[in-house]
CSV table of C-alpha atoms and ligand atoms in Angstrom, one decimal:
chain,number,residue,atom,x,y,z
A,17,MET,CA,12.4,-5.6,-15.5
A,18,LYS,CA,10.4,-3.1,-15.6
A,19,THR,CA,9.1,-1.4,-11.4
A,20,LEU,CA,7.7,1.2,-10.6
A,21,ILE,CA,7.6,2.6,-6.7
A,22,ILE,CA,4.4,4.2,-6.1
A,23,ILE,CA,4.1,6.0,-3.2
A,24,PRO,CA,0.8,7.8,-1.3
A,25,THR,CA,1.6,10.9,0.8
A,26,TYR,CA,-0.9,14.0,2.9
A,27,ASN,CA,1.4,15.7,4.6
A,28,GLU,CA,4.3,13.7,4.8
A,29,LYS,CA,7.1,16.6,3.5
A,30,GLU,CA,8.9,15.6,7.4
A,31,ASN,CA,9.5,12.3,5.2
A,32,ILE,CA,9.2,11.8,2.1
A,33,GLU,CA,13.1,14.1,1.8
A,34,ARG,CA,14.4,10.2,4.3
A,35,LEU,CA,12.5,8.3,2.0
A,36,LEU,CA,13.7,9.0,-1.5
A,37,GLU,CA,17.7,9.6,-0.8
A,38,SER,CA,17.4,6.1,0.6
A,39,LEU,CA,15.5,5.0,-2.9
A,40,SER,CA,18.4,5.5,-4.3
A,41,ALA,CA,19.9,2.3,-4.8
A,42,PHE,CA,17.3,0.7,-6.6
A,43,SER,CA,17.3,1.5,-10.5
A,44,ALA,CA,12.9,1.2,-10.6
A,45,ASP,CA,11.1,4.4,-11.0
A,46,ILE,CA,9.3,7.0,-9.0
A,47,LEU,CA,5.7,7.8,-8.5
A,48,ILE,CA,4.0,10.2,-5.8
A,49,VAL,CA,0.8,10.2,-5.9
A,50,ASP,CA,0.0,13.6,-3.7
A,51,ASP,CA,-2.9,14.8,-2.3
A,52,ASN,CA,-2.2,19.4,-3.1
A,53,SER,CA,-0.7,17.9,0.9
A,54,PRO,CA,-1.3,21.1,2.7
A,55,ASP,CA,1.6,20.6,4.2
A,56,GLY,CA,3.7,21.5,0.5
A,57,THR,CA,5.6,17.5,0.1
A,58,ALA,CA,5.2,18.3,-3.2
A,59,GLU,CA,7.6,21.4,-3.2
A,60,MET,CA,10.0,18.6,-1.4
A,61,VAL,CA,8.8,16.2,-4.5
A,62,ASN,CA,10.1,18.9,-6.8
A,63,LYS,CA,12.7,19.5,-5.8
A,64,PHE,CA,14.7,15.7,-5.9
A,65,SER,CA,12.7,15.0,-9.2
A,66,ARG,CA,14.5,18.3,-11.0
A,67,LYS,CA,17.4,16.6,-9.8
A,68,ASP,CA,15.8,12.7,-10.7
A,69,SER,CA,14.4,11.8,-13.9
A,70,ARG,CA,13.1,8.9,-11.9
A,71,ILE,CA,11.1,10.5,-9.6
A,72,LYS,CA,7.8,11.3,-11.0
A,73,LEU,CA,4.5,13.8,-9.3
A,74,LEU,CA,1.3,13.0,-9.8
A,75,SER,CA,-0.6,16.4,-8.1
A,76,ARG,CA,-4.0,15.6,-8.0
A,77,GLN,CA,-6.6,18.3,-6.7
A,78,GLY,CA,-6.7,17.4,-3.1
A,79,LYS,CA,-7.5,14.6,0.0
A,80,LEU,CA,-9.8,12.0,-3.3
A,81,GLY,CA,-8.5,8.9,-0.4
A,82,LEU,CA,-6.1,6.3,-0.2
A,83,ALA,CA,-7.8,3.9,-2.1
A,84,SER,CA,-8.1,6.2,-5.5
A,85,ALA,CA,-4.2,7.5,-5.1
A,86,TYR,CA,-3.5,3.6,-5.8
A,87,ILE,CA,-5.8,3.3,-8.6
A,88,GLU,CA,-4.1,6.5,-10.7
A,89,GLY,CA,-0.9,5.1,-9.5
A,90,PHE,CA,-1.7,1.7,-10.9
A,91,SER,CA,-2.9,3.3,-14.3
A,92,ARG,CA,0.0,5.6,-15.3
A,93,ALA,CA,1.8,2.4,-14.3
A,94,ILE,CA,-0.1,0.1,-16.6
A,95,SER,CA,-0.3,3.1,-19.6
A,96,GLY,CA,3.4,4.1,-19.0
A,97,GLY,CA,4.3,0.7,-20.1
A,98,TYR,CA,5.7,-0.8,-16.9
A,99,GLU,CA,5.7,-5.2,-15.4
A,100,TYR,CA,5.4,-4.2,-11.9
A,101,VAL,CA,4.4,-2.0,-9.5
A,102,ILE,CA,5.5,-2.2,-5.7
A,103,THR,CA,3.3,-0.1,-3.2
A,104,MET,CA,5.1,0.9,0.4
A,105,ASP,CA,4.2,3.9,2.4
A,106,ALA,CA,6.0,7.4,2.4
A,107,ASP,CA,5.8,7.3,6.4
A,108,LEU,CA,9.2,5.9,6.1
A,109,SER,CA,7.5,2.5,8.1
A,110,HIS,CA,8.3,0.4,4.5
A,111,PRO,CA,12.1,-1.2,5.1
A,112,PRO,CA,13.3,0.1,1.5
A,113,GLU,CA,15.9,-2.7,1.5
A,114,LEU,CA,13.1,-5.3,1.1
A,115,ILE,CA,12.1,-4.6,-2.2
A,116,ALA,CA,15.3,-6.5,-4.1
A,117,GLU,CA,13.5,-9.7,-1.4
A,118,LEU,CA,9.5,-8.7,-2.3
A,119,THR,CA,11.1,-8.6,-6.0
A,120,ARG,CA,12.9,-11.4,-6.4
A,121,ALA,CA,10.5,-13.6,-4.8
A,122,GLY,CA,9.3,-14.2,-8.7
A,123,GLU,CA,5.6,-13.8,-7.5
A,124,SER,CA,3.2,-11.9,-9.9
A,125,PHE,CA,1.5,-11.3,-6.0
A,126,VAL,CA,4.6,-10.5,-3.0
A,127,THR,CA,2.9,-8.7,0.2
A,128,GLY,CA,6.3,-7.3,2.8
A,129,SER,CA,3.8,-9.2,5.8
A,130,ARG,CA,3.8,-8.5,9.4
A,131,TYR,CA,2.0,-11.7,10.8
A,132,VAL,CA,4.0,-14.7,9.9
A,133,LYS,CA,7.4,-15.9,12.1
A,134,GLY,CA,9.6,-13.1,11.7
A,135,GLY,CA,6.5,-10.0,11.6
A,136,LYS,CA,7.7,-7.0,13.4
A,137,ILE,CA,5.7,-4.3,14.3
A,138,THR,CA,7.5,-1.9,16.2
A,139,GLY,CA,6.1,1.5,18.2
A,140,TRP,CA,2.3,0.7,18.3
A,141,PRO,CA,0.1,1.5,20.8
A,142,PHE,CA,-1.6,-1.5,22.3
A,143,TYR,CA,-5.2,-0.3,20.2
A,144,ARG,CA,-2.7,-0.5,17.4
A,145,HIS,CA,-2.5,-3.8,17.7
A,146,ILE,CA,-5.3,-4.6,19.1
A,147,LEU,CA,-7.2,-3.6,15.8
A,148,SER,CA,-4.9,-4.5,13.0
A,149,ARG,CA,-4.9,-8.5,15.0
A,150,GLY,CA,-8.2,-7.7,14.6
A,151,ALA,CA,-8.8,-6.7,11.4
A,152,ASN,CA,-7.1,-9.0,9.6
A,153,PHE,CA,-8.6,-11.8,11.9
A,154,TYR,CA,-11.7,-10.7,11.2
A,155,ALA,CA,-11.4,-10.5,7.5
A,156,ARG,CA,-9.2,-13.7,6.8
A,157,THR,CA,-11.6,-15.5,8.5
A,158,VAL,CA,-15.1,-14.4,7.0
A,159,LEU,CA,-14.0,-14.4,3.6
A,160,GLY,CA,-12.0,-18.2,4.3
A,161,LEU,CA,-8.0,-17.2,3.6
A,162,LYS,CA,-4.5,-17.6,4.4
A,163,ASN,CA,-3.3,-15.0,4.5
A,164,ARG,CA,-1.6,-13.5,7.6
A,165,ASP,CA,-1.6,-9.4,6.0
A,166,LEU,CA,-4.7,-8.4,4.7
A,167,THR,CA,-4.1,-5.0,5.2
A,168,SER,CA,0.2,-4.3,5.2
A,169,GLY,CA,0.9,-1.2,2.3
A,170,PHE,CA,3.9,-3.0,1.1
A,171,ASN,CA,3.5,-4.5,-1.9
A,172,PHE,CA,4.6,-6.5,-5.5
A,173,ILE,CA,2.6,-6.8,-8.3
A,174,SER,CA,2.0,-7.5,-11.6
A,175,THR,CA,0.2,-5.2,-14.1
A,176,ALA,CA,-1.0,-8.3,-15.5
A,177,LEU,CA,-2.9,-8.9,-12.1
A,178,LEU,CA,-3.3,-5.6,-12.2
A,179,LYS,CA,-5.7,-5.8,-15.3
A,180,GLU,CA,-6.8,-9.2,-14.6
A,181,ILE,CA,-8.8,-8.2,-11.1
A,182,GLU,CA,-9.6,-5.5,-12.6
A,183,TYR,CA,-8.1,-2.5,-10.4
A,184,GLN,CA,-10.6,0.4,-11.7
A,185,LYS,CA,-13.3,-1.1,-10.6
A,186,LEU,CA,-12.7,-1.4,-7.2
A,187,SER,CA,-15.4,-0.3,-5.0
A,188,SER,CA,-13.0,0.6,-1.4
A,189,GLU,CA,-11.6,3.7,-0.3
A,190,GLY,CA,-9.2,3.5,3.0
A,191,TYR,CA,-7.8,0.5,4.3
A,192,GLY,CA,-10.1,-1.7,3.1
A,193,PHE,CA,-9.2,-1.5,-1.6
A,194,LEU,CA,-5.8,-3.3,0.4
A,195,ILE,CA,-8.2,-6.3,1.8
A,196,GLU,CA,-10.7,-6.1,-1.9
A,197,MET,CA,-7.2,-6.1,-4.0
A,198,LYS,CA,-6.7,-9.3,-1.6
A,199,TYR,CA,-8.5,-10.9,-2.1
A,200,ARG,CA,-9.9,-10.5,-5.7
A,201,ALA,CA,-6.2,-11.4,-6.9
A,202,ILE,CA,-6.6,-14.7,-4.3
A,203,LYS,CA,-10.4,-15.3,-6.1
A,204,LYS,CA,-8.7,-15.5,-9.5
A,205,GLY,CA,-6.0,-18.2,-8.4
A,206,PHE,CA,-3.6,-16.3,-8.0
A,207,SER,CA,-2.1,-16.9,-4.6
A,208,ILE,CA,0.1,-14.2,-2.4
A,209,LYS,CA,3.0,-15.1,-1.3
A,210,GLU,CA,3.9,-13.0,2.6
A,211,ILE,CA,8.2,-12.1,3.8
A,212,PRO,CA,8.2,-11.3,6.7
A,213,ILE,CA,9.6,-7.3,7.8
A,214,THR,CA,9.8,-4.8,10.4
A,215,PHE,CA,7.0,-1.8,10.4
A,216,THR,CA,7.7,0.7,11.6
A,217,GLU,CA,5.6,3.4,13.5
A,218,ARG,CA,5.8,7.1,11.5
A,219,LYS,CA,8.2,9.0,13.9
A,220,ASN,CA,7.0,12.4,11.8
A,221,GLY,CA,3.3,13.2,10.9
A,222,SER,CA,0.2,12.0,12.1
A,223,SER,CA,-1.6,8.9,11.4
A,224,LYS,CA,-5.0,8.7,8.0
A,225,LEU,CA,-6.1,5.9,9.9
A,226,GLY,CA,-9.8,7.3,10.5
A,227,LYS,CA,-12.6,5.9,11.8
A,228,SER,CA,-14.8,6.2,9.1
A,229,ILE,CA,-12.2,3.5,7.5
A,230,ILE,CA,-12.4,1.0,10.3
A,231,VAL,CA,-16.3,1.7,10.1
A,232,GLU,CA,-15.6,0.8,5.9
A,233,ALA,CA,-14.0,-1.7,5.9
A,234,PHE,CA,-15.7,-3.8,8.6
A,235,LEU,CA,-18.7,-2.9,5.6
A,236,LEU,CA,-16.6,-4.3,3.2
A,237,VAL,CA,-15.6,-7.6,3.6
A,238,LEU,CA,-19.7,-8.7,4.4
A,239,ARG,CA,-20.2,-7.4,1.0
A,240,LEU,CA,-18.1,-9.3,-0.4
A,241,LYS,CA,-18.7,-12.6,1.9
A,242,LEU,CA,-22.6,-11.6,1.5
A,243,ASN,CA,-21.6,-11.7,-2.9
A,244,GLU,CA,-20.3,-15.1,-3.2
A,245,VAL,CA,-23.5,-16.6,-1.0
A,246,ILE,CA,-26.1,-15.4,-2.2
B,11,GDP,N1,-2.8,9.7,-1.4
B,11,GDP,C1,-3.3,10.2,-0.9
B,11,GDP,N2,-2.2,9.4,0.6
B,11,GDP,C2,-2.6,9.9,1.4
B,11,GDP,C3,-3.8,9.3,2.3
B,11,GDP,N3,-4.3,8.9,3.0
B,11,GDP,C4,-3.1,8.6,3.3
B,11,GDP,N4,-2.0,8.8,2.9
B,11,GDP,C5,-0.6,7.7,2.9
B,11,GDP,O1,-0.1,6.5,2.8
B,11,GDP,C6,0.3,6.4,3.4
B,11,GDP,C7,-0.3,5.2,5.0
B,11,GDP,O2,-0.9,6.3,5.5
B,11,GDP,P1,-0.9,6.1,6.9
B,11,GDP,O3,-2.1,7.2,8.3
B,11,GDP,O4,0.8,6.1,7.3
B,11,GDP,O5,-1.4,5.3,7.7
B,11,GDP,P2,-1.4,4.3,9.2
B,11,GDP,O6,0.0,3.7,8.8
B,11,GDP,O7,-2.4,3.2,8.9
B,11,GDP,O8,-1.2,4.8,10.4
B,11,GDP,C8,0.4,7.4,3.7
B,11,GDP,O9,2.4,7.3,2.4
B,11,GDP,C9,-0.4,7.9,3.0
B,11,GDP,O10,0.8,9.8,4.1
B,11,GDP,C10,-4.3,10.5,1.5
B,11,GDP,O11,-5.4,10.6,1.0
B,11,GDP,N5,-4.1,10.3,-0.5
B,12,MG,MG1,0.9,4.5,8.5
């Protein structure tokens, strides 16, 4: 099973070293999509890729956004002949030891879920819980979906599915991308299996979640719903 782990990075120098070390146990190739992080994340990745040919760096010119980082990563996976991708954050929030479980589920789309039985989040302030639960409740209800965690960035996806949902045409910039990707997959008849994870908030660096990303995700859900009814 030829799998590419795709990790988008923006200013993750303090985290990427530990993450790459913990991923060395897996046989999958790794692609870091870095947006010219001013903190020197790319140099750190290069240090690793010189020692380990499975680690590759895609350096982009500037902060082009999370969604386009995923899209470029997916295109690389497809052109490189990979059958599956795994997406994960660089800030050690997603437990690498659960990768095996995601891949073992034998599905085209498996997500590491914080909102199914056994799932958990540690280290979040109250407002992040409200925001994330609220966003998931809103998206799930408006779009009539059964899945609990539509915004998880820890995913195992077949490249055949990505082609079928025309991932290059997804319209969102930030976290909305994850909702839109899951929505399109479900509309195409795929089911998304949710495996419980413990999400641990980052200890180093800062979150890139901003107001505009939240507003975008809110409007995206309305737009997807409107497209269904008109
Ligand atoms: N390449 C790239 N990566 C990004 C961008 N914004 C966020 N990321 C990465 O996406 C992942 C999730 O971002 P994070 O700020 O931790 O979001 P949070 O966990 O919701 O607070 C991390 O690995 C970030 O480095 C971006 O504009 N470009
Ligand atoms: Mg994070």
